[in-house]
Amino acid sequence: MLGAAVLGARTVAAADDRVTYWAVADDVTAGSSVSTEQLTPTRASLEGRVSDGVLRTDEELPAPVGELRWSQDLPAGTLLSAQHLDRSTDVDTTQLPLSVASGAAPTDLAGGDLVDVWIGPAPGETTADPARLVLESVRVVSEGTGVDGASARTVVVELGEVDLDGEVVASLSTGHVTLVRRS
């Protein structure tokens, strides 16, 4: 009886025509960097044109993971194709670090989020100058938590095609920065 069960299990395993593909482990956001933790092997049986372009785990990715960005938002479980990936070197990667005071950005801000960057007076500071928008729809590359007890954290944003002038850079380094997440 035990021999029949083992033989049956081997027969079923041999008939398994599933292939191991890369899938997205967690939801990802367009523009954010790809990490190995975001990829998970998934076995599936795809037929015909459905399998065209889906990346198998036994094949190389279009570039090393560290050089890739997500080309679009993807939910967890999506089978990965080359169209979901962009090479980082194919896009402008000018990055700008911002010192952001505690409470001046969403607490759950994460890489890939789009934000507007405002400069204005600090809370409690009186001035005739109103807050002004200095960068619109820039993508967060990384978000630091700050040093223990620090009242600010560093948020790095990608500028894309934005040209900074000296006045904007000066206001970013001396003014109170507020980040507003865009939907």
mmCIF file of C-alpha atoms in Angstrom:
data_model
loop_
_atom_site.group_PDB
_atom_site.id
_atom_site.type_symbol
_atom_site.label_atom_id
_atom_site.label_comp_id
_atom_site.label_asym_id
_atom_site.label_seq_id
_atom_site.Cartn_x
_atom_site.Cartn_y
_atom_site.Cartn_z
ATOM 1 C CA MET A 1 0.000 0.000 0.000
ATOM 2 C CA LEU A 2 2.802 2.427 0.951
ATOM 3 C CA GLY A 3 4.646 1.556 -2.274
ATOM 4 C CA ALA A 4 1.566 2.420 -4.334
ATOM 5 C CA ALA A 5 1.262 5.805 -2.581
ATOM 6 C CA VAL A 6 4.926 6.642 -3.247
ATOM 7 C CA LEU A 7 4.621 5.517 -6.884
ATOM 8 C CA GLY A 8 1.458 7.639 -7.276
ATOM 9 C CA ALA A 9 3.166 10.718 -5.804
ATOM 10 C CA ARG A 10 6.120 10.305 -8.172
ATOM 11 C CA THR A 11 3.805 9.950 -11.145
ATOM 12 C CA VAL A 12 1.907 13.140 -10.236
ATOM 13 C CA ALA A 13 5.178 15.034 -9.669
ATOM 14 C CA ALA A 14 6.524 13.896 -13.039
ATOM 15 C CA ALA A 15 3.336 15.085 -14.751
ATOM 16 C CA ASP A 16 3.670 18.574 -13.226
ATOM 17 C CA ASP A 17 4.266 20.858 -16.219
ATOM 18 C CA ARG A 18 4.396 24.050 -14.187
ATOM 19 C CA VAL A 19 7.320 26.455 -14.664
ATOM 20 C CA THR A 20 8.788 28.770 -12.026
ATOM 21 C CA TYR A 21 8.288 32.462 -12.881
ATOM 22 C CA TRP A 22 9.118 35.662 -11.021
ATOM 23 C CA ALA A 23 6.165 37.349 -9.318
ATOM 24 C CA VAL A 24 5.830 40.536 -7.300
ATOM 25 C CA ALA A 25 5.911 39.693 -3.571
ATOM 26 C CA ASP A 26 4.288 42.954 -2.340
ATOM 27 C CA ASP A 27 2.569 45.901 -4.005
ATOM 28 C CA VAL A 28 5.136 48.093 -5.823
ATOM 29 C CA THR A 29 5.037 51.676 -7.068
ATOM 30 C CA ALA A 30 6.110 53.003 -10.461
ATOM 31 C CA GLY A 31 9.509 54.681 -10.388
ATOM 32 C CA SER A 32 10.745 53.010 -7.222
ATOM 33 C CA SER A 33 13.856 50.838 -7.288
ATOM 34 C CA VAL A 34 13.465 47.075 -7.653
ATOM 35 C CA SER A 35 14.842 44.986 -4.788
ATOM 36 C CA THR A 36 15.298 41.232 -4.530
ATOM 37 C CA GLU A 37 12.893 41.214 -1.553
ATOM 38 C CA GLN A 38 10.112 42.331 -3.918
ATOM 39 C CA LEU A 39 10.550 39.268 -6.152
ATOM 40 C CA THR A 40 9.256 35.823 -5.308
ATOM 41 C CA PRO A 41 9.373 32.594 -7.343
ATOM 42 C CA THR A 42 5.936 31.303 -8.312
ATOM 43 C CA ARG A 43 5.092 28.076 -10.108
ATOM 44 C CA ALA A 44 2.484 28.324 -12.851
ATOM 45 C CA SER A 45 1.358 26.532 -15.965
ATOM 46 C CA LEU A 46 0.995 29.100 -18.748
ATOM 47 C CA GLU A 47 0.069 28.159 -22.275
ATOM 48 C CA GLY A 48 0.518 29.822 -25.640
ATOM 49 C CA ARG A 49 0.846 33.602 -25.847
ATOM 50 C CA VAL A 50 0.062 34.012 -22.139
ATOM 51 C CA SER A 51 3.628 32.949 -21.310
ATOM 52 C CA ASP A 52 5.208 35.381 -23.842
ATOM 53 C CA GLY A 53 7.342 37.900 -21.969
ATOM 54 C CA VAL A 54 6.770 36.444 -18.491
ATOM 55 C CA LEU A 55 10.158 36.197 -16.786
ATOM 56 C CA ARG A 56 11.230 32.727 -15.699
ATOM 57 C CA THR A 57 13.501 32.277 -12.698
ATOM 58 C CA ASP A 58 15.984 30.284 -14.767
ATOM 59 C CA GLU A 59 16.500 33.227 -17.155
ATOM 60 C CA GLU A 60 18.401 36.444 -16.493
ATOM 61 C CA LEU A 61 16.524 39.669 -15.756
ATOM 62 C CA PRO A 62 16.949 42.494 -18.326
ATOM 63 C CA ALA A 63 19.612 44.059 -16.031
ATOM 64 C CA PRO A 64 20.984 43.560 -12.524
ATOM 65 C CA VAL A 65 18.280 44.192 -9.904
ATOM 66 C CA GLY A 66 20.126 47.275 -8.595
ATOM 67 C CA GLU A 67 19.792 48.945 -12.001
ATOM 68 C CA LEU A 68 16.035 48.386 -12.348
ATOM 69 C CA ARG A 69 12.964 50.480 -11.500
ATOM 70 C CA TRP A 70 9.286 49.575 -11.649
ATOM 71 C CA SER A 71 7.678 50.998 -14.801
ATOM 72 C CA GLN A 72 4.175 50.884 -13.305
ATOM 73 C CA ASP A 73 2.290 50.223 -10.089
ATOM 74 C CA LEU A 74 1.777 46.475 -9.601
ATOM 75 C CA PRO A 75 -0.199 44.524 -7.010
ATOM 76 C CA ALA A 76 1.323 41.612 -5.102
ATOM 77 C CA GLY A 77 1.150 38.334 -7.023
ATOM 78 C CA THR A 78 1.559 39.838 -10.504
ATOM 79 C CA LEU A 79 3.723 37.671 -12.758
ATOM 80 C CA LEU A 80 6.706 39.741 -13.843
ATOM 81 C CA SER A 81 7.373 40.675 -17.451
ATOM 82 C CA ALA A 82 10.086 42.803 -19.034
ATOM 83 C CA GLN A 83 7.524 45.597 -19.603
ATOM 84 C CA HIS A 84 7.206 45.998 -15.819
ATOM 85 C CA LEU A 85 10.881 46.995 -15.543
ATOM 86 C CA ASP A 86 12.890 50.065 -16.591
ATOM 87 C CA ARG A 87 16.648 50.409 -16.431
ATOM 88 C CA SER A 88 17.675 53.142 -13.980
ATOM 89 C CA THR A 89 20.288 54.347 -16.451
ATOM 90 C CA ASP A 90 17.536 55.048 -18.987
ATOM 91 C CA VAL A 91 16.050 57.809 -16.829
ATOM 92 C CA ASP A 92 17.388 61.009 -15.337
ATOM 93 C CA THR A 93 18.449 60.131 -11.815
ATOM 94 C CA THR A 94 19.240 63.560 -10.390
ATOM 95 C CA GLN A 95 18.446 63.270 -6.697
ATOM 96 C CA LEU A 96 18.040 65.918 -4.018
ATOM 97 C CA PRO A 97 18.187 65.302 -0.257
ATOM 98 C CA LEU A 98 15.733 67.338 1.818
ATOM 99 C CA SER A 99 15.790 67.900 5.562
ATOM 100 C CA VAL A 100 12.185 67.533 6.683
ATOM 101 C CA ALA A 101 11.125 68.463 10.218
ATOM 102 C CA SER A 102 9.085 66.035 12.262
ATOM 103 C CA GLY A 103 5.414 66.458 11.351
ATOM 104 C CA ALA A 104 6.131 68.149 7.994
ATOM 105 C CA ALA A 105 5.535 65.016 5.896
ATOM 106 C CA PRO A 106 3.193 62.020 6.019
ATOM 107 C CA THR A 107 4.406 59.549 8.643
ATOM 108 C CA ASP A 108 4.015 56.620 6.217
ATOM 109 C CA LEU A 109 5.908 58.290 3.360
ATOM 110 C CA ALA A 110 7.759 55.673 1.301
ATOM 111 C CA GLY A 111 9.947 55.295 -1.769
ATOM 112 C CA GLY A 112 7.885 55.705 -4.934
ATOM 113 C CA ASP A 113 5.421 58.218 -3.444
ATOM 114 C CA LEU A 114 4.851 61.428 -5.412
ATOM 115 C CA VAL A 115 5.101 64.629 -3.393
ATOM 116 C CA ASP A 116 4.859 68.380 -3.798
ATOM 117 C CA VAL A 117 7.605 70.274 -1.962
ATOM 118 C CA TRP A 118 6.595 73.500 -0.223
ATOM 119 C CA ILE A 119 8.850 76.054 1.484
ATOM 120 C CA GLY A 120 7.473 78.386 4.094
ATOM 121 C CA PRO A 121 7.733 79.623 7.613
ATOM 122 C CA ALA A 122 8.235 77.083 10.391
ATOM 123 C CA PRO A 123 5.292 76.475 12.719
ATOM 124 C CA GLY A 124 5.026 79.382 15.129
ATOM 125 C CA GLU A 125 7.271 81.595 12.994
ATOM 126 C CA THR A 126 5.698 84.894 11.959
ATOM 127 C CA THR A 127 6.589 86.267 8.567
ATOM 128 C CA ALA A 128 4.896 88.094 5.734
ATOM 129 C CA ASP A 129 6.132 85.526 3.219
ATOM 130 C CA PRO A 130 3.541 82.826 2.475
ATOM 131 C CA ALA A 131 4.434 79.203 1.800
ATOM 132 C CA ARG A 132 5.249 78.546 -1.830
ATOM 133 C CA LEU A 133 5.390 75.462 -4.027
ATOM 134 C CA VAL A 134 8.970 74.897 -5.222
ATOM 135 C CA LEU A 135 8.834 71.335 -6.636
ATOM 136 C CA GLU A 136 5.759 69.632 -8.031
ATOM 137 C CA SER A 137 5.136 65.889 -8.389
ATOM 138 C CA VAL A 138 8.634 64.657 -7.555
ATOM 139 C CA ARG A 139 9.155 61.011 -6.630
ATOM 140 C CA VAL A 140 10.515 59.971 -3.245
ATOM 141 C CA VAL A 141 13.566 57.738 -3.708
ATOM 142 C CA SER A 142 14.246 57.025 -0.046
ATOM 143 C CA GLU A 143 12.971 58.189 3.261
ATOM 144 C CA GLY A 144 15.108 58.199 6.386
ATOM 145 C CA THR A 145 13.849 58.000 9.916
ATOM 146 C CA GLY A 146 16.355 60.465 11.349
ATOM 147 C CA VAL A 147 18.811 59.928 14.155
ATOM 148 C CA ASP A 148 17.545 59.020 17.642
ATOM 149 C CA GLY A 149 15.968 62.102 19.149
ATOM 150 C CA ALA A 150 16.361 64.096 15.921
ATOM 151 C CA SER A 151 13.682 66.588 15.043
ATOM 152 C CA ALA A 152 14.242 66.094 11.293
ATOM 153 C CA ARG A 153 14.720 63.299 8.810
ATOM 154 C CA THR A 154 16.273 63.204 5.361
ATOM 155 C CA VAL A 155 14.014 62.481 2.402
ATOM 156 C CA VAL A 156 15.657 62.006 -1.012
ATOM 157 C CA VAL A 157 13.578 62.966 -4.056
ATOM 158 C CA GLU A 158 14.242 62.392 -7.748
ATOM 159 C CA LEU A 159 14.036 65.553 -9.796
ATOM 160 C CA GLY A 160 13.547 64.053 -13.243
ATOM 161 C CA GLU A 161 13.653 66.925 -15.720
ATOM 162 C CA VAL A 162 13.355 69.709 -13.124
ATOM 163 C CA ASP A 163 16.065 72.361 -13.357
ATOM 164 C CA LEU A 164 16.909 73.866 -9.988
ATOM 165 C CA ASP A 165 17.984 77.467 -9.734
ATOM 166 C CA GLY A 166 20.083 78.944 -6.942
ATOM 167 C CA GLU A 167 17.122 80.611 -5.248
ATOM 168 C CA VAL A 168 15.217 77.313 -4.941
ATOM 169 C CA VAL A 169 18.291 75.475 -3.612
ATOM 170 C CA ALA A 170 18.889 78.257 -1.057
ATOM 171 C CA SER A 171 15.270 78.197 0.099
ATOM 172 C CA LEU A 172 15.341 74.384 0.401
ATOM 173 C CA SER A 173 18.439 74.532 2.599
ATOM 174 C CA THR A 174 17.288 77.399 4.840
ATOM 175 C CA GLY A 175 13.474 77.274 4.796
ATOM 176 C CA HIS A 176 10.959 74.992 6.446
ATOM 177 C CA VAL A 177 10.268 72.116 4.009
ATOM 178 C CA THR A 178 6.812 70.530 3.939
ATOM 179 C CA LEU A 179 6.018 67.504 1.762
ATOM 180 C CA VAL A 180 2.468 66.937 0.506
ATOM 181 C CA ARG A 181 1.762 63.488 -0.930
ATOM 182 C CA ARG A 182 -0.104 63.401 -4.241
ATOM 183 C CA SER A 183 -2.630 60.695 -5.042
#
